[in-house]
Amino acid sequence: MQLYNTETRRKDTFTPLKSQEATMYCCGPTVYNYAHIGNMRTYIFEDLLARTIRLNMPLKHVMNVTDVGHLVSDGDEGEDKMEVATTREGKSAWEIAKFYEQKFFEDFDALHCTRPTVISRATAHIPEMIALVKTLEEKGYTYRTSDGIYYDTSKFPRYDALVGRSRLEGLRGGARVEMSDEKKNPTDFALWKFSPKDKKRQMEWDSPWGVGFPGWHIECSAMAMKYLGPTVDIHCGGIDHVSVHHTNEIAQSEAATGQQYVRFWVHGEFLVLRAGKMSKSGGTFVTLQTLRDKGYDPLDYRYLCLTAHYRTQLEFTYESLDSARKSLQILRHEAAKAVETAGRQPAALTAALEEAKNRFRAAMEDDLNAPKALATVWEYMRGAELNAAEKVEFLRFVDSILALDLFRAPQPEQSEELPPQVQELLQQRAQARAAKDYKKSDELRAALVAAGYSVKDTPQGQKTEKIK
Ligand code: AMP
Ligand code: ZN
């Protein structure tokens, strides 16, 4: 498999360090709020990567849950996001973490992202983090300020490994402006922060340096190395993590072990809105629930993500989500048609079927080229190279990677051509039924009848017909 490595800045052939199993660490959610669909794009790309690797070898996949220590700015300024949420919601930090972690995994599962082999919460690994800071202290990489224990980045020569020398200089220049007097270098970062003197934190622990909490970066280093050893095959995350979070992870881990920390750094580009960045703090915050409320299925969104390569920005619009939904419906119709035509006849292992699978797989193994893989699927479903039984077999293979539920019964085809106001009423009725609001659902049925359409509820959803 070819995989683009942020560190080498080119596609390299991926082989695992240990022949029996590949290892992958993915930065997980900070559970102080709902995840937005931008976050979920990153988990979908990581899932595609995990599924594709597993075609060739077993994979141990670790993902953390950040439930402490991620400050409002990715530097070391501002409050802990978890503590901010306690003020916002009037709940304890522990309740908040539990609630949003559960919500996160509901979305994660609904998008058919495979659960990682290990899911590790930061708050359950404080001793490992303290031990790692201790090692860094013994090796002379740390210093103390009035608010914590810091990492001295000038002592680590490979600090520019991910961003490159010139960009690092630019970042340093920018950071200098807001740098606290006590930091030695603008890029230095907190390993351990002391609890404030005037306020009791809800999440705090004893340490050799005083009561406090871990820095966000040390969490990932400690958990990745605990479960996967000093050298990890693949480390993933969104592109925003390159210059600070992952750069700091390398510095901490390699200074502590003297070994290479990560062999392949793989970063996903952002999902953006026309209005700009998707952010939890601004008003531009779309969640999977927002899409569900509008009548979309989570897998419509997964399909949309597959239409763009993970290293290109994807602009989110409802028009593109509509067209993803439509494509997915058509593909499910094609699957149903193939199943019906094939009957009980099993597919023979023909050269044509092998070639179809190989072409799909080759696209995925070329740095996860999902758009190309999808185009291959369409080509074979529309073409005559495969007979019906082979098409069924091919789609089974495809769906083991794309995970789009291609054999789910499709919605009745005619609903696509309904007038917009009828579609809107149907969507509202689907929502009302999902919320078990049958009174509203009956009212909406009456509105549909008034608009000239009857509606029947079937296991595949609502079926509409024009009243003659
Ligand atoms: P967070 O919960 O903020 O720590 O982020 C979880 C994951 O989502 C990280 O891998 C981020 O890099 C990634 N991420 C954040 N914003 C976006 C976005 N707009 N598009 C894609 N990925 C994102
Ligand atoms: Zn991380």
Short mmCIF file of C-alpha atoms and ligand atoms in Angstrom, two decimals:
data_model
loop_
_atom_site.label_atom_id
_atom_site.label_comp_id
_atom_site.label_asym_id
_atom_site.label_seq_id
_atom_site.Cartn_x
_atom_site.Cartn_y
_atom_site.Cartn_z
CA MET A 1 0.00 0.00 0.00
CA GLN A 2 1.14 3.53 -0.80
CA LEU A 3 0.54 6.11 1.89
CA TYR A 4 1.37 9.81 1.94
CA ASN A 5 3.60 10.59 4.89
CA THR A 6 3.47 14.18 6.16
CA GLU A 7 7.03 13.82 7.44
CA THR A 8 8.70 12.63 4.22
CA ARG A 9 6.27 14.72 2.11
CA ARG A 10 5.73 11.90 -0.39
CA LYS A 11 3.88 8.66 -0.86
CA ASP A 12 5.85 5.76 0.63
CA THR A 13 5.20 2.03 0.55
CA PHE A 14 3.64 1.00 3.81
CA THR A 15 4.98 -2.07 5.56
CA PRO A 16 4.57 -2.62 9.30
CA LEU A 17 7.52 -2.70 11.65
CA LYS A 18 6.46 -6.07 13.07
CA SER A 19 5.39 -8.64 10.52
CA GLN A 20 2.52 -10.03 12.57
CA GLU A 21 0.56 -6.79 13.13
CA ALA A 22 0.44 -3.15 12.06
CA THR A 23 -0.15 -0.46 14.70
CA MET A 24 -2.11 2.77 14.40
CA TYR A 25 -2.86 5.58 16.83
CA CYS A 26 -5.56 8.16 16.12
CA CYS A 27 -6.18 11.30 18.15
CA GLY A 28 -9.68 11.02 19.50
CA PRO A 29 -12.37 13.50 20.49
CA THR A 30 -12.18 16.15 23.17
CA VAL A 31 -15.42 15.41 24.96
CA TYR A 32 -16.57 18.86 26.07
CA ASN A 33 -19.20 19.29 23.36
CA TYR A 34 -20.79 17.42 20.48
CA ALA A 35 -18.46 16.41 17.65
CA HIS A 36 -19.19 18.29 14.42
CA ILE A 37 -19.31 16.70 10.98
CA GLY A 38 -15.80 18.05 10.28
CA ASN A 39 -14.44 15.96 13.16
CA MET A 40 -16.40 13.00 11.84
CA ARG A 41 -14.82 13.39 8.38
CA THR A 42 -11.47 12.67 10.02
CA TYR A 43 -12.78 9.52 11.76
CA ILE A 44 -14.30 8.29 8.49
CA PHE A 45 -10.96 8.62 6.68
CA GLU A 46 -9.22 6.82 9.55
CA ASP A 47 -11.78 4.03 9.34
CA LEU A 48 -11.19 3.66 5.60
CA LEU A 49 -7.50 3.40 6.34
CA ALA A 50 -8.03 0.76 9.04
CA ARG A 51 -10.31 -1.31 6.80
CA THR A 52 -7.92 -1.11 3.86
CA ILE A 53 -4.89 -2.12 5.93
CA ARG A 54 -6.86 -5.06 7.34
CA LEU A 55 -7.21 -6.47 3.81
CA ASN A 56 -3.53 -7.34 4.13
CA MET A 57 -2.71 -7.76 7.80
CA PRO A 58 -4.10 -7.50 11.35
CA LEU A 59 -4.14 -3.99 12.77
CA LYS A 60 -4.07 -2.79 16.36
CA HIS A 61 -5.89 0.54 16.38
CA VAL A 62 -5.78 2.77 19.44
CA MET A 63 -7.82 5.93 19.92
CA ASN A 64 -7.84 8.17 22.95
CA VAL A 65 -10.64 10.18 24.49
CA THR A 66 -9.40 13.56 25.71
CA ASP A 67 -11.38 14.18 28.88
CA VAL A 68 -8.93 16.55 30.56
CA GLY A 69 -6.14 18.99 29.71
CA HIS A 70 -7.10 20.33 26.25
CA LEU A 71 -6.94 24.07 26.74
CA VAL A 72 -9.01 26.59 24.84
CA SER A 73 -6.00 27.48 22.70
CA ASP A 74 -3.84 24.66 21.34
CA GLY A 75 -0.91 26.46 22.99
CA ASP A 76 -1.05 26.61 26.75
CA GLU A 77 -3.30 29.58 27.11
CA GLY A 78 -6.82 29.75 28.44
CA GLU A 79 -8.88 27.37 30.49
CA ASP A 80 -9.33 23.64 30.13
CA LYS A 81 -12.19 23.04 27.67
CA MET A 82 -13.75 20.57 30.12
CA GLU A 83 -13.87 23.15 32.91
CA VAL A 84 -15.38 25.73 30.53
CA ALA A 85 -18.15 23.24 29.76
CA THR A 86 -18.93 22.78 33.47
CA THR A 87 -19.68 26.48 33.76
CA ARG A 88 -21.73 26.41 30.55
CA GLU A 89 -23.84 23.40 31.51
CA GLY A 90 -23.85 23.38 35.30
CA LYS A 91 -22.76 19.73 35.41
CA SER A 92 -19.59 18.17 36.76
CA ALA A 93 -16.61 17.71 34.42
CA TRP A 94 -17.01 13.94 34.82
CA GLU A 95 -20.68 14.06 33.83
CA ILE A 96 -19.85 16.19 30.83
CA ALA A 97 -17.11 13.84 29.68
CA LYS A 98 -19.37 10.81 30.05
CA PHE A 99 -22.26 12.42 28.20
CA TYR A 100 -20.29 13.67 25.19
CA GLU A 101 -18.23 10.51 24.94
CA GLN A 102 -21.45 8.53 24.63
CA LYS A 103 -22.83 10.95 22.05
CA PHE A 104 -19.57 10.76 20.13
CA PHE A 105 -19.70 6.96 19.86
CA GLU A 106 -23.34 7.06 18.77
CA ASP A 107 -22.23 9.13 15.77
CA PHE A 108 -19.09 7.07 15.28
CA ASP A 109 -21.15 3.84 15.10
CA ALA A 110 -23.86 5.38 12.94
CA LEU A 111 -21.20 6.34 10.41
CA HIS A 112 -19.99 2.73 10.40
CA CYS A 113 -16.57 3.61 11.78
CA THR A 114 -15.09 0.43 13.22
CA ARG A 115 -14.50 0.64 16.96
CA PRO A 116 -10.76 0.83 17.71
CA THR A 117 -9.07 -2.14 19.36
CA VAL A 118 -8.31 0.05 22.39
CA ILE A 119 -10.16 3.19 23.45
CA SER A 120 -8.23 4.97 26.17
CA ARG A 121 -9.39 7.85 28.34
CA ALA A 122 -6.79 10.41 29.36
CA THR A 123 -8.06 10.53 32.96
CA ALA A 124 -7.38 6.78 33.30
CA HIS A 125 -3.69 7.19 32.37
CA ILE A 126 -2.40 9.91 34.69
CA PRO A 127 0.36 7.69 36.25
CA GLU A 128 1.72 6.88 32.75
CA MET A 129 1.81 10.59 31.90
CA ILE A 130 3.55 11.49 35.14
CA ALA A 131 6.13 8.75 34.51
CA LEU A 132 6.83 10.13 31.04
CA VAL A 133 7.27 13.69 32.34
CA LYS A 134 9.59 12.29 35.00
CA THR A 135 11.76 10.63 32.34
CA LEU A 136 11.91 13.90 30.40
CA GLU A 137 12.88 15.72 33.58
CA GLU A 138 15.66 13.23 34.34
CA LYS A 139 16.99 13.66 30.80
CA GLY A 140 17.07 17.43 31.19
CA TYR A 141 14.31 18.45 28.78
CA THR A 142 12.06 20.25 31.26
CA TYR A 143 11.93 23.43 33.32
CA ARG A 144 9.57 24.84 35.87
CA THR A 145 7.56 28.06 35.67
CA SER A 146 5.00 29.49 38.07
CA ASP A 147 2.18 27.61 36.32
CA GLY A 148 3.68 24.30 35.36
CA ILE A 149 6.43 22.03 34.06
CA TYR A 150 7.43 22.93 30.50
CA TYR A 151 9.26 21.19 27.67
CA ASP A 152 12.29 23.06 26.34
CA THR A 153 11.95 22.67 22.57
CA SER A 154 15.39 24.18 21.90
CA LYS A 155 16.90 20.97 23.32
CA PHE A 156 15.26 18.78 20.68
CA PRO A 157 16.97 19.12 17.28
CA ARG A 158 14.25 17.33 15.30
CA TYR A 159 11.56 19.78 16.40
CA ASP A 160 10.98 20.84 12.78
CA ALA A 161 10.43 17.24 11.57
CA LEU A 162 6.82 17.75 10.51
CA VAL A 163 6.60 21.41 9.58
CA GLY A 164 10.06 22.07 8.13
CA ARG A 165 12.60 24.64 9.24
CA SER A 166 11.24 27.72 7.47
CA ARG A 167 7.61 27.23 8.51
CA LEU A 168 8.71 26.58 12.06
CA GLU A 169 10.52 29.93 12.13
CA GLY A 170 7.28 31.59 10.97
CA LEU A 171 5.27 29.84 13.68
CA ARG A 172 7.80 30.83 16.31
CA GLY A 173 7.62 34.45 15.19
CA GLY A 174 3.83 34.42 15.48
CA ALA A 175 3.84 32.74 18.87
CA ARG A 176 6.41 35.14 20.32
CA VAL A 177 3.81 37.94 20.42
CA GLU A 178 1.63 36.18 22.97
CA MET A 179 4.40 34.34 24.76
CA SER A 180 4.45 34.41 28.55
CA ASP A 181 7.58 35.90 30.15
CA GLU A 182 8.48 32.63 31.77
CA LYS A 183 8.66 30.50 28.62
CA LYS A 184 12.17 30.12 27.25
CA ASN A 185 11.08 29.60 23.62
CA PRO A 186 7.79 30.45 21.92
CA THR A 187 7.23 26.79 20.97
CA ASP A 188 7.79 25.42 24.50
CA PHE A 189 4.71 23.73 25.90
CA ALA A 190 3.29 22.53 29.20
CA LEU A 191 3.75 18.91 30.23
CA TRP A 192 2.10 19.36 33.61
CA LYS A 193 0.02 22.33 34.70
CA PHE A 194 -0.52 23.36 38.29
CA SER A 195 -4.06 23.86 39.54
CA PRO A 196 -4.77 27.59 39.95
CA LYS A 197 -4.25 28.85 43.51
CA ASP A 198 -7.49 30.79 43.67
CA LYS A 199 -9.83 28.12 42.27
CA LYS A 200 -10.40 24.42 42.87
CA ARG A 201 -10.37 22.39 39.69
CA GLN A 202 -12.75 19.45 39.39
CA MET A 203 -10.12 17.30 37.71
CA GLU A 204 -6.74 17.36 39.41
CA TRP A 205 -4.13 14.92 40.63
CA ASP A 206 -1.07 14.78 42.86
CA SER A 207 2.28 14.72 41.14
CA PRO A 208 5.95 15.05 42.10
CA TRP A 209 5.69 18.74 41.05
CA GLY A 210 2.43 19.64 42.79
CA VAL A 211 -1.31 19.19 42.33
CA GLY A 212 -2.43 19.77 38.78
CA PHE A 213 -3.32 18.13 35.49
CA PRO A 214 -1.48 16.88 32.39
CA GLY A 215 -0.88 18.87 29.23
CA TRP A 216 -2.86 17.70 26.20
CA HIS A 217 0.16 16.58 24.15
CA ILE A 218 1.65 14.30 26.81
CA GLU A 219 -1.63 12.38 26.94
CA CYS A 220 -1.29 11.08 23.40
CA SER A 221 2.42 10.23 23.73
CA ALA A 222 1.84 8.30 26.96
CA MET A 223 -1.17 6.35 25.70
CA ALA A 224 0.23 5.62 22.23
CA MET A 225 3.46 4.20 23.68
CA LYS A 226 1.70 2.30 26.47
CA TYR A 227 -0.44 0.32 24.03
CA LEU A 228 1.72 0.25 20.91
CA GLY A 229 5.34 0.47 22.09
CA PRO A 230 7.93 3.21 21.47
CA THR A 231 7.53 3.09 17.68
CA VAL A 232 4.07 3.28 16.13
CA ASP A 233 3.51 2.43 12.46
CA ILE A 234 0.85 5.03 11.70
CA HIS A 235 -0.34 8.09 13.59
CA CYS A 236 -3.38 9.92 12.25
CA GLY A 237 -5.28 13.09 12.91
CA GLY A 238 -6.66 16.18 11.23
CA ILE A 239 -4.31 18.57 9.43
CA ASP A 240 -4.62 21.13 12.24
CA HIS A 241 -2.59 18.85 14.50
CA VAL A 242 0.58 18.93 12.40
CA SER A 243 2.26 22.07 13.61
CA VAL A 244 1.60 21.92 17.35
CA HIS A 245 0.10 18.73 18.75
CA HIS A 246 1.95 16.15 16.67
CA THR A 247 5.15 18.16 16.55
CA ASN A 248 5.07 18.17 20.35
CA GLU A 249 4.24 14.47 20.53
CA ILE A 250 7.39 13.69 18.53
CA ALA A 251 9.52 15.90 20.75
CA GLN A 252 8.28 14.29 23.99
CA SER A 253 8.29 10.69 22.84
CA GLU A 254 11.62 10.65 21.01
CA ALA A 255 13.41 12.61 23.74
CA ALA A 256 12.16 10.05 26.27
CA THR A 257 12.89 6.84 24.36
CA GLY A 258 15.67 7.80 21.95
CA GLN A 259 13.74 5.94 19.24
CA GLN A 260 11.66 6.97 16.26
CA TYR A 261 8.11 7.60 17.50
CA VAL A 262 6.03 7.31 14.33
CA ARG A 263 6.89 5.78 10.97
CA PHE A 264 3.95 7.22 8.97
CA TRP A 265 2.22 10.49 9.83
CA VAL A 266 -1.10 10.57 8.02
CA HIS A 267 -3.26 13.70 8.16
CA GLY A 268 -6.74 14.36 6.84
CA GLU A 269 -7.73 17.70 5.33
CA PHE A 270 -10.58 19.75 6.72
CA LEU A 271 -14.24 19.85 5.96
CA VAL A 272 -15.10 23.50 5.47
CA LEU A 273 -18.24 25.53 5.12
CA ARG A 274 -18.65 28.27 2.54
CA ALA A 275 -18.77 30.63 5.49
CA GLY A 276 -15.29 29.41 6.52
CA LYS A 277 -14.01 27.14 9.23
CA MET A 278 -16.35 24.83 11.08
CA SER A 279 -15.95 25.66 14.72
CA LYS A 280 -17.52 24.60 17.96
CA SER A 281 -17.37 28.12 19.34
CA GLY A 282 -18.73 30.02 16.32
CA GLY A 283 -22.22 29.64 14.90
CA THR A 284 -21.00 27.37 12.13
CA PHE A 285 -21.49 24.13 13.92
CA VAL A 286 -23.16 21.27 12.05
CA THR A 287 -23.49 17.92 13.81
CA LEU A 288 -24.64 14.55 12.55
CA GLN A 289 -27.84 15.19 14.50
CA THR A 290 -28.37 18.39 12.47
CA LEU A 291 -28.30 16.20 9.37
CA ARG A 292 -30.58 13.56 10.90
CA ASP A 293 -33.05 16.30 11.86
CA LYS A 294 -33.16 17.33 8.22
CA GLY A 295 -34.02 13.76 7.23
CA TYR A 296 -30.59 12.57 6.07
CA ASP A 297 -29.14 9.21 6.96
CA PRO A 298 -25.63 9.24 8.51
CA LEU A 299 -24.42 7.06 5.63
CA ASP A 300 -25.41 9.78 3.15
CA TYR A 301 -22.71 11.82 4.84
CA ARG A 302 -20.24 8.92 4.74
CA TYR A 303 -20.86 8.67 0.99
CA LEU A 304 -20.24 12.40 0.62
CA CYS A 305 -16.88 12.04 2.38
CA LEU A 306 -15.89 9.28 -0.04
CA THR A 307 -16.35 11.60 -3.00
CA ALA A 308 -13.29 13.66 -2.01
CA HIS A 309 -9.75 12.45 -1.42
CA TYR A 310 -8.84 12.69 2.26
CA ARG A 311 -5.97 15.07 1.50
CA THR A 312 -8.16 17.65 -0.23
CA GLN A 313 -10.44 20.09 1.49
CA LEU A 314 -14.09 19.27 1.17
CA GLU A 315 -16.63 22.06 1.16
CA PHE A 316 -19.86 21.01 2.80
CA THR A 317 -23.12 22.05 1.15
CA TYR A 318 -26.59 20.58 1.38
CA GLU A 319 -26.64 20.34 -2.42
CA SER A 320 -23.64 18.01 -2.36
CA LEU A 321 -25.19 16.03 0.49
CA ASP A 322 -28.40 15.70 -1.58
CA SER A 323 -26.45 14.39 -4.51
CA ALA A 324 -24.54 11.96 -2.25
CA ARG A 325 -27.85 10.70 -0.91
CA LYS A 326 -29.19 10.26 -4.43
CA SER A 327 -26.08 8.38 -5.61
CA LEU A 328 -26.24 6.08 -2.61
CA GLN A 329 -29.90 5.34 -3.31
CA ILE A 330 -29.15 4.51 -6.93
CA LEU A 331 -26.29 2.27 -5.90
CA ARG A 332 -28.61 0.43 -3.49
CA HIS A 333 -31.12 0.04 -6.32
CA GLU A 334 -28.36 -1.43 -8.50
CA ALA A 335 -27.45 -3.81 -5.66
CA ALA A 336 -31.09 -4.88 -5.18
CA LYS A 337 -31.47 -5.40 -8.93
CA ALA A 338 -28.33 -7.55 -9.04
CA VAL A 339 -29.50 -9.63 -6.07
CA GLU A 340 -32.88 -10.19 -7.71
CA THR A 341 -31.42 -11.16 -11.08
CA ALA A 342 -28.74 -13.38 -9.60
CA GLY A 343 -31.27 -15.37 -7.58
CA ARG A 344 -29.58 -18.21 -5.78
CA GLN A 345 -26.86 -18.63 -8.36
CA PRO A 346 -23.50 -18.09 -6.59
CA ALA A 347 -20.80 -16.14 -8.41
CA ALA A 348 -18.12 -18.22 -10.01
CA LEU A 349 -14.59 -17.03 -9.34
CA THR A 350 -14.07 -15.50 -12.75
CA ALA A 351 -11.20 -13.42 -14.01
CA ALA A 352 -13.60 -10.49 -14.52
CA LEU A 353 -14.66 -10.53 -10.87
CA GLU A 354 -11.05 -10.78 -9.71
CA GLU A 355 -10.11 -7.85 -11.89
CA ALA A 356 -12.99 -5.73 -10.60
CA LYS A 357 -11.97 -6.41 -7.00
CA ASN A 358 -8.32 -5.77 -7.76
CA ARG A 359 -9.03 -2.44 -9.43
CA PHE A 360 -11.13 -1.30 -6.50
CA ARG A 361 -8.50 -2.44 -4.06
CA ALA A 362 -5.66 -0.85 -6.03
CA ALA A 363 -7.43 2.53 -5.85
CA MET A 364 -7.84 2.22 -2.07
CA GLU A 365 -4.25 1.09 -1.67
CA ASP A 366 -3.04 4.08 -3.63
CA ASP A 367 -3.10 6.47 -0.69
CA LEU A 368 -6.79 5.78 -0.06
CA ASN A 369 -8.11 7.09 -3.33
CA ALA A 370 -11.77 6.65 -2.42
CA PRO A 371 -13.13 8.81 -5.29
CA LYS A 372 -11.32 6.61 -7.78
CA ALA A 373 -12.50 3.45 -6.00
CA LEU A 374 -16.09 4.75 -6.13
CA ALA A 375 -15.76 5.53 -9.84
CA THR A 376 -14.63 1.92 -10.38
CA VAL A 377 -17.71 0.68 -8.54
CA TRP A 378 -20.01 2.75 -10.77
CA GLU A 379 -18.21 1.60 -13.89
CA TYR A 380 -18.73 -2.08 -13.04
CA MET A 381 -22.31 -1.66 -11.88
CA ARG A 382 -23.26 0.13 -15.07
CA GLY A 383 -21.12 -2.02 -17.37
CA ALA A 384 -21.54 -5.55 -18.75
CA GLU A 385 -18.20 -7.04 -17.64
CA LEU A 386 -19.81 -8.67 -14.61
CA ASN A 387 -22.96 -10.79 -14.56
CA ALA A 388 -25.51 -10.24 -11.79
CA ALA A 389 -24.04 -12.83 -9.41
CA GLU A 390 -20.59 -11.33 -9.87
CA LYS A 391 -21.95 -7.85 -9.26
CA VAL A 392 -23.40 -9.03 -5.95
CA GLU A 393 -20.07 -10.58 -4.96
CA PHE A 394 -18.16 -7.48 -6.06
CA LEU A 395 -20.42 -5.17 -4.04
CA ARG A 396 -20.06 -7.37 -0.96
CA PHE A 397 -16.31 -6.87 -1.18
CA VAL A 398 -16.67 -3.14 -1.85
CA ASP A 399 -19.01 -2.72 1.08
CA SER A 400 -16.57 -4.39 3.46
CA ILE A 401 -14.40 -1.29 2.93
CA LEU A 402 -16.80 1.53 2.07
CA ALA A 403 -19.36 0.36 4.66
CA LEU A 404 -22.34 2.05 3.01
CA ASP A 405 -24.92 -0.65 3.71
CA LEU A 406 -25.27 -1.22 -0.02
CA PHE A 407 -27.66 -4.13 0.43
CA ARG A 408 -30.10 -2.15 2.53
CA ALA A 409 -33.50 -1.98 0.84
CA PRO A 410 -33.49 1.26 -1.14
CA GLN A 411 -36.17 3.88 -0.74
CA PRO A 412 -38.85 3.73 -3.43
CA GLU A 413 -37.38 5.32 -6.53
CA GLN A 414 -40.26 7.65 -7.30
CA SER A 415 -39.75 9.75 -4.16
CA GLU A 416 -36.88 11.53 -5.93
CA GLU A 417 -39.24 13.23 -8.38
CA LEU A 418 -41.72 14.55 -5.85
CA PRO A 419 -42.35 18.28 -5.70
CA PRO A 420 -40.09 20.00 -3.16
CA GLN A 421 -42.91 20.91 -0.74
CA VAL A 422 -44.05 17.26 -0.70
CA GLN A 423 -40.48 16.11 -0.05
CA GLU A 424 -40.26 18.63 2.77
CA LEU A 425 -43.51 17.31 4.31
CA LEU A 426 -42.22 13.74 4.01
CA GLN A 427 -38.97 14.66 5.69
CA GLN A 428 -40.79 16.37 8.54
CA ARG A 429 -43.05 13.33 8.90
CA ALA A 430 -40.04 10.98 9.00
CA GLN A 431 -38.61 13.11 11.80
CA ALA A 432 -41.91 13.17 13.68
CA ARG A 433 -42.14 9.38 13.44
CA ALA A 434 -38.54 8.97 14.53
CA ALA A 435 -39.39 11.10 17.57
CA LYS A 436 -42.54 8.96 18.09
CA ASP A 437 -44.68 12.08 17.71
CA TYR A 438 -47.59 10.31 16.06
CA LYS A 439 -49.98 13.20 16.44
CA LYS A 440 -47.68 15.41 14.34
CA SER A 441 -47.12 12.52 11.95
CA ASP A 442 -50.92 12.25 11.39
CA GLU A 443 -51.19 15.99 10.83
CA LEU A 444 -48.43 15.80 8.26
CA ARG A 445 -50.18 12.88 6.56
CA ALA A 446 -53.27 15.07 6.27
CA ALA A 447 -51.15 17.87 4.80
CA LEU A 448 -49.72 15.41 2.25
CA VAL A 449 -53.19 14.24 1.27
CA ALA A 450 -54.25 17.86 0.88
CA ALA A 451 -51.27 18.30 -1.45
CA GLY A 452 -52.50 15.31 -3.48
CA TYR A 453 -50.28 12.51 -2.13
CA SER A 454 -51.10 9.39 -0.15
CA VAL A 455 -48.49 7.95 2.19
CA LYS A 456 -47.96 4.41 3.49
CA ASP A 457 -45.44 3.36 6.15
CA THR A 458 -43.35 0.38 5.06
CA PRO A 459 -40.28 -1.27 6.63
CA GLN A 460 -38.24 0.65 4.03
CA GLY A 461 -39.74 3.98 5.03
CA GLN A 462 -42.62 6.05 3.72
CA LYS A 463 -44.11 5.14 0.37
CA THR A 464 -45.94 7.92 -1.44
CA GLU A 465 -48.29 7.89 -4.38
CA LYS A 466 -50.08 10.64 -6.22
CA ILE A 467 -53.80 10.40 -5.52
CA LYS A 468 -55.56 9.87 -8.84
P1 AMP B 1 -11.09 17.53 18.63
O1 AMP B 1 -12.30 16.80 19.20
O2 AMP B 1 -11.32 18.99 18.48
O3 AMP B 1 -9.84 17.22 19.40
O4 AMP B 1 -10.90 17.00 17.14
C1 AMP B 1 -11.07 15.67 16.76
C2 AMP B 1 -10.48 15.41 15.38
O5 AMP B 1 -11.16 16.16 14.36
C3 AMP B 1 -9.01 15.77 15.24
O6 AMP B 1 -8.34 14.75 14.51
C4 AMP B 1 -9.04 17.07 14.48
O7 AMP B 1 -7.85 17.26 13.76
C5 AMP B 1 -10.21 16.84 13.55
N1 AMP B 1 -10.88 18.05 13.01
C6 AMP B 1 -11.18 19.21 13.67
N2 AMP B 1 -11.84 20.07 12.85
C7 AMP B 1 -11.99 19.44 11.64
C8 AMP B 1 -12.60 19.79 10.38
N3 AMP B 1 -13.22 20.95 10.18
N4 AMP B 1 -12.52 18.88 9.36
C9 AMP B 1 -11.91 17.68 9.54
N5 AMP B 1 -11.33 17.30 10.71
C10 AMP B 1 -11.37 18.15 11.75
ZN ZN B 2 -3.39 13.42 20.03
#
